[in-house]
CSV table of C-alpha atoms in Angstrom, one decimal:
chain,number,residue,atom,x,y,z
X,12,MET,CA,-24.1,-20.6,-64.3
X,13,ASP,CA,-25.7,-20.0,-67.4
X,14,GLY,CA,-29.0,-21.1,-65.8
X,15,MET,CA,-28.5,-18.6,-63.0
X,16,THR,CA,-27.9,-15.5,-66.1
X,17,GLN,CA,-30.7,-16.4,-67.5
X,18,LEU,CA,-32.6,-16.2,-64.6
X,19,GLN,CA,-31.3,-13.3,-63.4
X,20,ARG,CA,-31.7,-11.7,-67.2
X,21,GLN,CA,-35.6,-12.9,-66.9
X,22,TRP,CA,-36.0,-10.5,-63.6
X,23,ARG,CA,-34.3,-7.7,-65.0
X,24,GLU,CA,-36.1,-8.4,-68.1
X,25,HIS,CA,-39.9,-8.6,-66.0
X,26,THR,CA,-38.9,-5.8,-64.1
X,27,ALA,CA,-37.8,-3.4,-66.5
X,28,TYR,CA,-41.2,-4.9,-68.1
X,29,LEU,CA,-43.5,-3.8,-65.4
X,30,ARG,CA,-41.8,-0.4,-64.7
X,31,LYS,CA,-42.2,0.4,-68.8
X,32,GLU,CA,-46.1,-0.5,-68.7
X,33,GLY,CA,-46.4,1.4,-65.8
X,34,TYR,CA,-47.6,-1.0,-63.4
X,35,LEU,CA,-44.6,-0.3,-61.3
X,36,ASP,CA,-43.2,3.4,-60.8
X,37,ASP,CA,-40.1,4.6,-58.6
X,38,GLN,CA,-41.4,3.8,-55.2
X,39,PHE,CA,-41.4,0.2,-55.8
X,40,GLU,CA,-37.3,1.0,-56.6
X,41,GLN,CA,-37.4,2.8,-53.4
X,42,LEU,CA,-38.5,-0.6,-51.7
X,43,GLN,CA,-36.1,-2.8,-53.6
X,44,LYS,CA,-33.5,-0.4,-51.9
X,45,LEU,CA,-34.8,-1.2,-48.4
X,46,GLN,CA,-34.0,-4.5,-49.0
X,47,ASP,CA,-30.7,-6.3,-48.3
X,48,GLU,CA,-29.0,-9.3,-46.3
X,49,ASN,CA,-30.6,-7.8,-43.2
X,50,SER,CA,-34.1,-8.4,-45.1
X,51,PRO,CA,-33.6,-10.1,-47.7
X,52,ASP,CA,-37.1,-10.8,-47.4
X,53,PHE,CA,-39.0,-7.3,-47.0
X,54,VAL,CA,-40.3,-6.5,-50.4
X,55,ALA,CA,-41.9,-10.2,-50.5
X,56,GLU,CA,-43.3,-9.4,-47.1
X,57,VAL,CA,-44.6,-6.1,-47.8
X,58,VAL,CA,-46.1,-6.8,-51.2
X,59,SER,CA,-48.0,-9.8,-49.0
X,60,ILE,CA,-49.5,-7.6,-46.6
X,61,PHE,CA,-50.7,-5.3,-49.6
X,62,PHE,CA,-52.3,-8.4,-51.4
X,63,ASP,CA,-53.6,-8.8,-47.8
X,64,ASP,CA,-54.9,-5.8,-47.2
X,65,SER,CA,-56.0,-4.9,-50.7
X,66,GLU,CA,-58.5,-8.0,-50.9
X,67,LYS,CA,-59.9,-6.7,-47.3
X,68,LEU,CA,-61.0,-3.1,-49.1
X,69,LEU,CA,-61.7,-4.9,-52.5
X,70,ASN,CA,-64.1,-6.7,-50.4
X,71,ASN,CA,-65.3,-4.1,-48.4
X,72,MET,CA,-65.7,-1.7,-51.8
X,73,ALA,CA,-67.7,-4.2,-53.1
X,74,ARG,CA,-70.0,-4.6,-50.1
X,75,ALA,CA,-70.5,-0.9,-49.6
X,76,LEU,CA,-72.0,-0.6,-52.9
X,77,GLU,CA,-74.4,-3.3,-52.8
X,78,GLN,CA,-76.2,-2.1,-50.1
X,79,LYS,CA,-79.8,-0.2,-50.5
X,80,VAL,CA,-78.2,3.1,-49.2
X,81,VAL,CA,-74.9,3.6,-50.5
X,82,ASP,CA,-72.6,4.9,-47.9
X,83,PHE,CA,-70.1,7.0,-50.4
X,84,LYS,CA,-67.9,8.2,-47.6
X,85,GLN,CA,-67.4,5.1,-46.4
X,86,VAL,CA,-66.2,3.9,-49.9
X,87,ASP,CA,-64.2,6.8,-49.8
X,88,ALA,CA,-62.5,6.0,-47.0
X,89,HIS,CA,-61.6,2.7,-48.3
X,90,VAL,CA,-60.6,4.2,-51.8
X,91,HIS,CA,-58.6,6.4,-49.2
X,92,GLN,CA,-56.6,3.5,-47.9
X,93,PHE,CA,-56.5,1.7,-51.1
X,94,LYS,CA,-54.6,5.0,-52.5
X,95,GLY,CA,-52.0,5.3,-49.7
X,96,SER,CA,-50.8,1.4,-49.5
X,97,SER,CA,-51.0,1.1,-53.5
X,98,ALA,CA,-48.5,4.5,-53.6
X,99,SER,CA,-47.1,3.3,-51.0
X,100,ILE,CA,-45.6,0.1,-52.8
X,101,GLY,CA,-45.0,1.8,-56.4
X,102,ALA,CA,-48.3,0.4,-57.5
X,103,MET,CA,-49.0,3.0,-60.3
X,104,ARG,CA,-52.0,1.8,-62.0
X,105,VAL,CA,-54.3,0.7,-58.8
X,106,LYS,CA,-53.0,3.8,-57.7
X,107,ASN,CA,-54.6,5.9,-60.5
X,108,LEU,CA,-57.8,3.9,-60.5
X,109,CYS,CA,-58.2,4.9,-56.9
X,110,ILE,CA,-58.1,9.0,-57.8
X,111,GLU,CA,-60.9,8.0,-61.0
X,112,PHE,CA,-62.8,6.0,-58.3
X,113,ARG,CA,-62.5,9.3,-55.7
X,114,ASN,CA,-64.2,11.2,-58.2
X,115,HIS,CA,-66.8,8.5,-58.8
X,116,CYS,CA,-67.6,8.9,-55.0
X,117,GLU,CA,-67.8,12.6,-54.6
X,118,ALA,CA,-70.2,12.4,-57.6
X,119,GLN,CA,-71.8,10.1,-55.7
X,120,SER,CA,-72.4,8.0,-58.7
X,121,LEU,CA,-73.3,4.7,-58.0
X,122,GLU,CA,-72.9,3.4,-61.9
X,123,GLU,CA,-69.5,4.6,-62.1
X,124,CYS,CA,-68.5,3.6,-58.2
X,125,VAL,CA,-69.1,-0.3,-59.4
X,126,ARG,CA,-67.5,0.2,-63.2
X,127,CYS,CA,-64.6,1.2,-61.7
X,128,LEU,CA,-64.3,-1.6,-58.7
X,129,ARG,CA,-64.6,-4.0,-61.6
X,130,LYS,CA,-61.6,-1.8,-63.6
X,131,LEU,CA,-59.6,-1.7,-60.0
X,132,GLN,CA,-60.0,-5.3,-59.3
X,133,TYR,CA,-58.9,-6.5,-62.4
X,134,GLU,CA,-56.0,-4.2,-62.4
X,135,TYR,CA,-55.3,-5.5,-59.4
X,136,SER,CA,-55.7,-9.2,-60.2
X,137,VAL,CA,-53.2,-8.4,-63.2
X,138,LEU,CA,-50.7,-6.8,-60.5
X,139,LYS,CA,-50.7,-9.4,-58.4
X,140,ASN,CA,-49.7,-12.3,-61.1
X,141,GLN,CA,-46.6,-10.1,-62.1
X,142,LEU,CA,-45.6,-9.1,-58.8
X,143,GLU,CA,-45.8,-13.4,-57.9
X,144,TYR,CA,-44.0,-14.2,-61.2
X,145,LEU,CA,-41.3,-11.8,-60.1
X,146,PHE,CA,-41.3,-13.3,-56.3
X,147,ARG,CA,-41.0,-17.0,-58.1
X,148,LEU,CA,-38.1,-15.5,-60.2
X,149,GLU,CA,-36.4,-14.5,-56.9
X,150,GLN,CA,-37.0,-17.4,-55.4
X,151,GLN,CA,-35.6,-19.8,-58.4
X,152,ILE,CA,-32.7,-17.0,-58.6
X,153,ARG,CA,-31.8,-17.7,-55.0
X,154,ALA,CA,-32.0,-21.7,-55.0
X,155,ALA,CA,-29.9,-21.4,-57.8
X,156,GLY,CA,-27.2,-19.4,-56.2
X,157,VAL,CA,-27.0,-21.8,-53.0
M,24,MET,CA,-25.7,22.9,-33.1
M,25,GLY,CA,-22.9,22.0,-35.3
M,26,ALA,CA,-22.9,19.9,-38.9
M,27,ALA,CA,-23.7,16.2,-38.3
M,28,VAL,CA,-20.5,14.3,-37.5
M,29,ASP,CA,-18.9,12.7,-40.5
M,30,HIS,CA,-17.7,9.7,-38.7
M,31,VAL,CA,-20.2,6.5,-39.2
M,32,ILE,CA,-21.6,5.4,-35.7
M,33,PRO,CA,-23.1,1.7,-35.6
M,34,ILE,CA,-26.9,2.5,-34.3
M,35,GLY,CA,-28.3,-0.2,-32.8
M,36,MET,CA,-29.6,-4.2,-34.4
M,37,SER,CA,-31.9,-4.7,-36.9
M,38,ARG,CA,-34.9,-6.0,-36.1
M,39,GLY,CA,-36.6,-8.5,-38.8
M,40,SER,CA,-36.5,-8.4,-41.9
M,41,VAL,CA,-40.5,-6.3,-42.8
M,42,GLU,CA,-39.0,-3.7,-40.0
M,43,GLY,CA,-36.3,-2.6,-42.1
M,44,ASN,CA,-32.4,-2.8,-41.7
M,45,ASP,CA,-30.0,0.2,-40.6
M,46,LYS,CA,-28.2,1.7,-43.9
M,47,SER,CA,-26.8,4.4,-41.7
M,48,GLN,CA,-23.9,2.7,-42.0
M,49,GLY,CA,-22.0,4.4,-44.3
M,50,GLN,CA,-24.2,7.5,-44.7
M,51,ARG,CA,-22.6,10.5,-44.4
M,52,PHE,CA,-25.1,12.1,-42.4
M,53,SER,CA,-25.2,9.7,-38.9
M,54,SER,CA,-27.4,11.3,-36.1
M,55,LYS,CA,-25.6,12.1,-33.9
M,56,SER,CA,-28.2,11.5,-31.1
M,57,LYS,CA,-30.2,8.8,-31.9
M,58,LEU,CA,-33.2,10.2,-33.3
M,59,THR,CA,-37.1,8.2,-32.6
M,60,ALA,CA,-40.2,8.8,-34.9
M,61,LEU,CA,-43.5,7.2,-34.0
M,62,VAL,CA,-45.8,6.1,-37.3
M,63,VAL,CA,-49.7,6.7,-36.7
M,64,ASP,CA,-51.3,4.8,-39.3
M,65,ASN,CA,-54.1,2.0,-39.4
M,66,GLY,CA,-52.7,0.8,-42.7
M,67,GLY,CA,-50.2,-2.5,-42.2
M,68,VAL,CA,-48.5,-2.0,-45.5
M,69,CYS,CA,-48.2,2.1,-45.1
M,70,CYS,CA,-46.6,1.0,-41.5
M,71,ALA,CA,-44.0,-1.3,-42.2
M,72,ILE,CA,-42.9,1.1,-45.8
M,73,GLN,CA,-42.1,4.3,-43.4
M,74,THR,CA,-41.0,2.7,-40.2
M,75,ALA,CA,-38.4,0.4,-42.6
M,76,LEU,CA,-37.7,3.8,-44.4
M,77,LEU,CA,-36.9,5.7,-41.2
M,78,ARG,CA,-35.0,2.9,-39.6
M,79,SER,CA,-32.5,2.3,-43.1
M,80,TYR,CA,-31.5,6.0,-42.0
M,81,GLY,CA,-30.6,5.2,-37.9
M,82,VAL,CA,-34.2,6.5,-36.9
M,83,GLY,CA,-35.6,4.1,-34.2
M,84,THR,CA,-39.5,4.0,-35.2
M,85,GLU,CA,-42.3,2.5,-33.5
M,86,ALA,CA,-45.5,2.4,-34.9
M,87,VAL,CA,-49.6,2.4,-33.7
M,88,GLU,CA,-52.2,2.2,-35.6
M,89,THR,CA,-54.8,4.8,-33.6
M,90,GLY,CA,-54.6,8.6,-32.5
M,91,GLY,CA,-55.7,6.8,-29.0
M,92,ALA,CA,-52.4,4.7,-28.7
M,93,ALA,CA,-50.0,7.6,-29.9
M,94,VAL,CA,-51.8,9.8,-27.2
M,95,GLU,CA,-51.3,7.1,-25.1
M,96,LEU,CA,-47.8,6.1,-25.7
M,97,ILE,CA,-46.4,10.2,-25.3
M,98,SER,CA,-48.4,10.8,-22.1
M,99,SER,CA,-46.7,7.8,-20.5
M,100,GLY,CA,-43.0,9.2,-21.2
M,101,ALA,CA,-42.2,8.2,-24.4
M,102,THR,CA,-40.8,11.1,-27.0
M,103,PHE,CA,-40.1,11.2,-30.4
M,104,SER,CA,-38.1,13.5,-32.6
M,105,LEU,CA,-40.5,13.3,-35.6
M,106,ILE,CA,-44.0,12.1,-35.6
M,107,ILE,CA,-46.4,10.9,-38.8
M,108,ILE,CA,-49.6,11.1,-38.6
M,109,GLU,CA,-52.2,9.7,-41.1
M,110,MET,CA,-55.5,11.9,-42.2
M,111,LEU,CA,-57.6,9.3,-41.9
M,112,LEU,CA,-57.6,7.1,-38.4
M,113,PRO,CA,-60.8,5.4,-36.9
M,114,PHE,CA,-62.0,6.9,-33.8
M,115,MET,CA,-59.8,10.3,-33.5
M,116,ASN,CA,-58.6,11.7,-36.9
M,117,GLY,CA,-54.9,12.9,-37.8
M,118,PRO,CA,-56.0,16.4,-37.2
M,119,GLU,CA,-56.9,15.8,-33.9
M,120,THR,CA,-54.4,13.4,-32.9
M,121,ALA,CA,-52.1,16.2,-33.9
M,122,LYS,CA,-54.0,19.0,-31.7
M,123,GLN,CA,-53.9,15.9,-28.6
M,124,ILE,CA,-50.3,15.4,-28.9
M,125,ARG,CA,-49.8,19.1,-28.5
M,126,ALA,CA,-52.3,19.8,-25.8
M,127,ILE,CA,-49.9,16.7,-23.6
M,128,GLY,CA,-46.9,18.9,-24.8
M,129,ALA,CA,-45.0,17.1,-27.5
M,130,GLN,CA,-42.1,19.4,-28.9
M,131,SER,CA,-42.0,16.3,-31.8
M,132,LYS,CA,-41.6,17.7,-35.4
M,133,VAL,CA,-45.4,16.7,-36.3
M,134,LEU,CA,-45.8,15.6,-39.9
M,135,GLY,CA,-49.6,14.7,-41.2
M,136,ILE,CA,-49.6,12.5,-44.0
M,137,THR,CA,-52.2,11.3,-46.6
M,138,ALA,CA,-53.2,9.8,-49.6
M,139,PHE,CA,-55.3,12.3,-51.6
M,140,PHE,CA,-54.3,16.1,-50.8
M,141,ASP,CA,-56.8,18.3,-49.7
M,142,GLU,CA,-56.4,21.8,-48.5
M,143,ARG,CA,-59.1,21.5,-46.1
M,144,ASP,CA,-57.6,18.5,-44.6
M,145,GLN,CA,-53.9,20.7,-44.9
M,146,GLN,CA,-55.3,23.8,-42.9
M,147,GLU,CA,-57.0,21.3,-40.4
M,148,PHE,CA,-53.7,19.6,-39.6
M,149,LEU,CA,-52.1,23.0,-39.6
M,150,ALA,CA,-54.4,24.3,-37.2
M,151,ALA,CA,-53.8,21.5,-34.5
M,152,ARG,CA,-50.1,22.6,-34.8
M,153,ALA,CA,-48.7,20.5,-37.3
M,154,ASP,CA,-45.4,21.5,-39.1
M,155,ASP,CA,-46.2,19.9,-42.4
M,156,PHE,CA,-48.8,18.2,-44.4
M,157,ILE,CA,-47.6,15.9,-47.5
M,158,GLU,CA,-49.1,13.5,-49.6
M,159,LYS,CA,-48.2,9.4,-49.4
M,160,PRO,CA,-45.8,7.7,-50.5
M,161,LEU,CA,-43.4,9.0,-47.7
M,162,SER,CA,-40.2,9.2,-49.8
M,163,LEU,CA,-36.4,9.6,-49.7
M,164,GLU,CA,-36.8,13.2,-51.1
M,165,ILE,CA,-39.1,14.3,-47.8
M,166,VAL,CA,-37.3,11.7,-45.0
M,167,ILE,CA,-33.6,13.1,-45.9
M,168,PRO,CA,-34.2,16.8,-45.3
M,169,ILE,CA,-35.9,16.0,-41.9
M,170,ILE,CA,-33.6,14.0,-40.7
M,171,ARG,CA,-30.9,16.6,-41.2
M,172,GLU,CA,-33.4,19.3,-39.6
M,173,LEU,CA,-33.3,17.2,-37.0
M,174,ASN,CA,-29.8,16.5,-36.3
M,175,ASN,CA,-29.0,20.7,-36.6
């Protein structure tokens, strides 16, 4: 009993922390509402798709920026997709960096794009760690509840 | 058409976790006749979320990744109450897809959707006879009025 409430408190605190620090916004809460007994792993599954897609997009952006002649429109298309997916799961910091990134693509500024990509890679990896921790807590809560 | 019926109509089985579950049990505006939707988006995350959101309101929803696949589906006779089309699609973009869908006679409500709102893209979609154009994410605030509208 004791262990269970402590885990739940940790989960609540961590979720509140992620909201407060702007890692996640209201959209994430909407996703959580779509999860219930009929789809108990919905959020984790969608986030898993997000992780796979994000890593592909970040690689594609990096490669596009390494080309001798950079196709900024191509980079922008990747940023577009990343902004769409991050906005859809409520990954606010990542989404905001995509907005910044787009401006650099439009200005065709290679240096700024590369710098922004590094920030994006960093923010994404922090978010990934935060969410994986959240899902580990959920798994522990479920295991304790059985 | 009259107002949506107030009693709950059990709508169909849930199809697995990522695709969402039916929350229309207990919702005050269950569909009188079953609404259907098509999501056209080559991003897995957006597809999964938009599909789950619509299904949670009892809308029978399918997803395809290209405009071509959407046109093929509709040409083969599938009809949808609502079609949501992403702006940037591979091969044939959102507005072109909307144009072709209208050309083959689809009377659905067509909603253009995009990551970055842009007036030129909006004009392109509206010229292609889309009904509206919004920026992602597709949220409850957007979905609920649309479902109400389609029910009436």
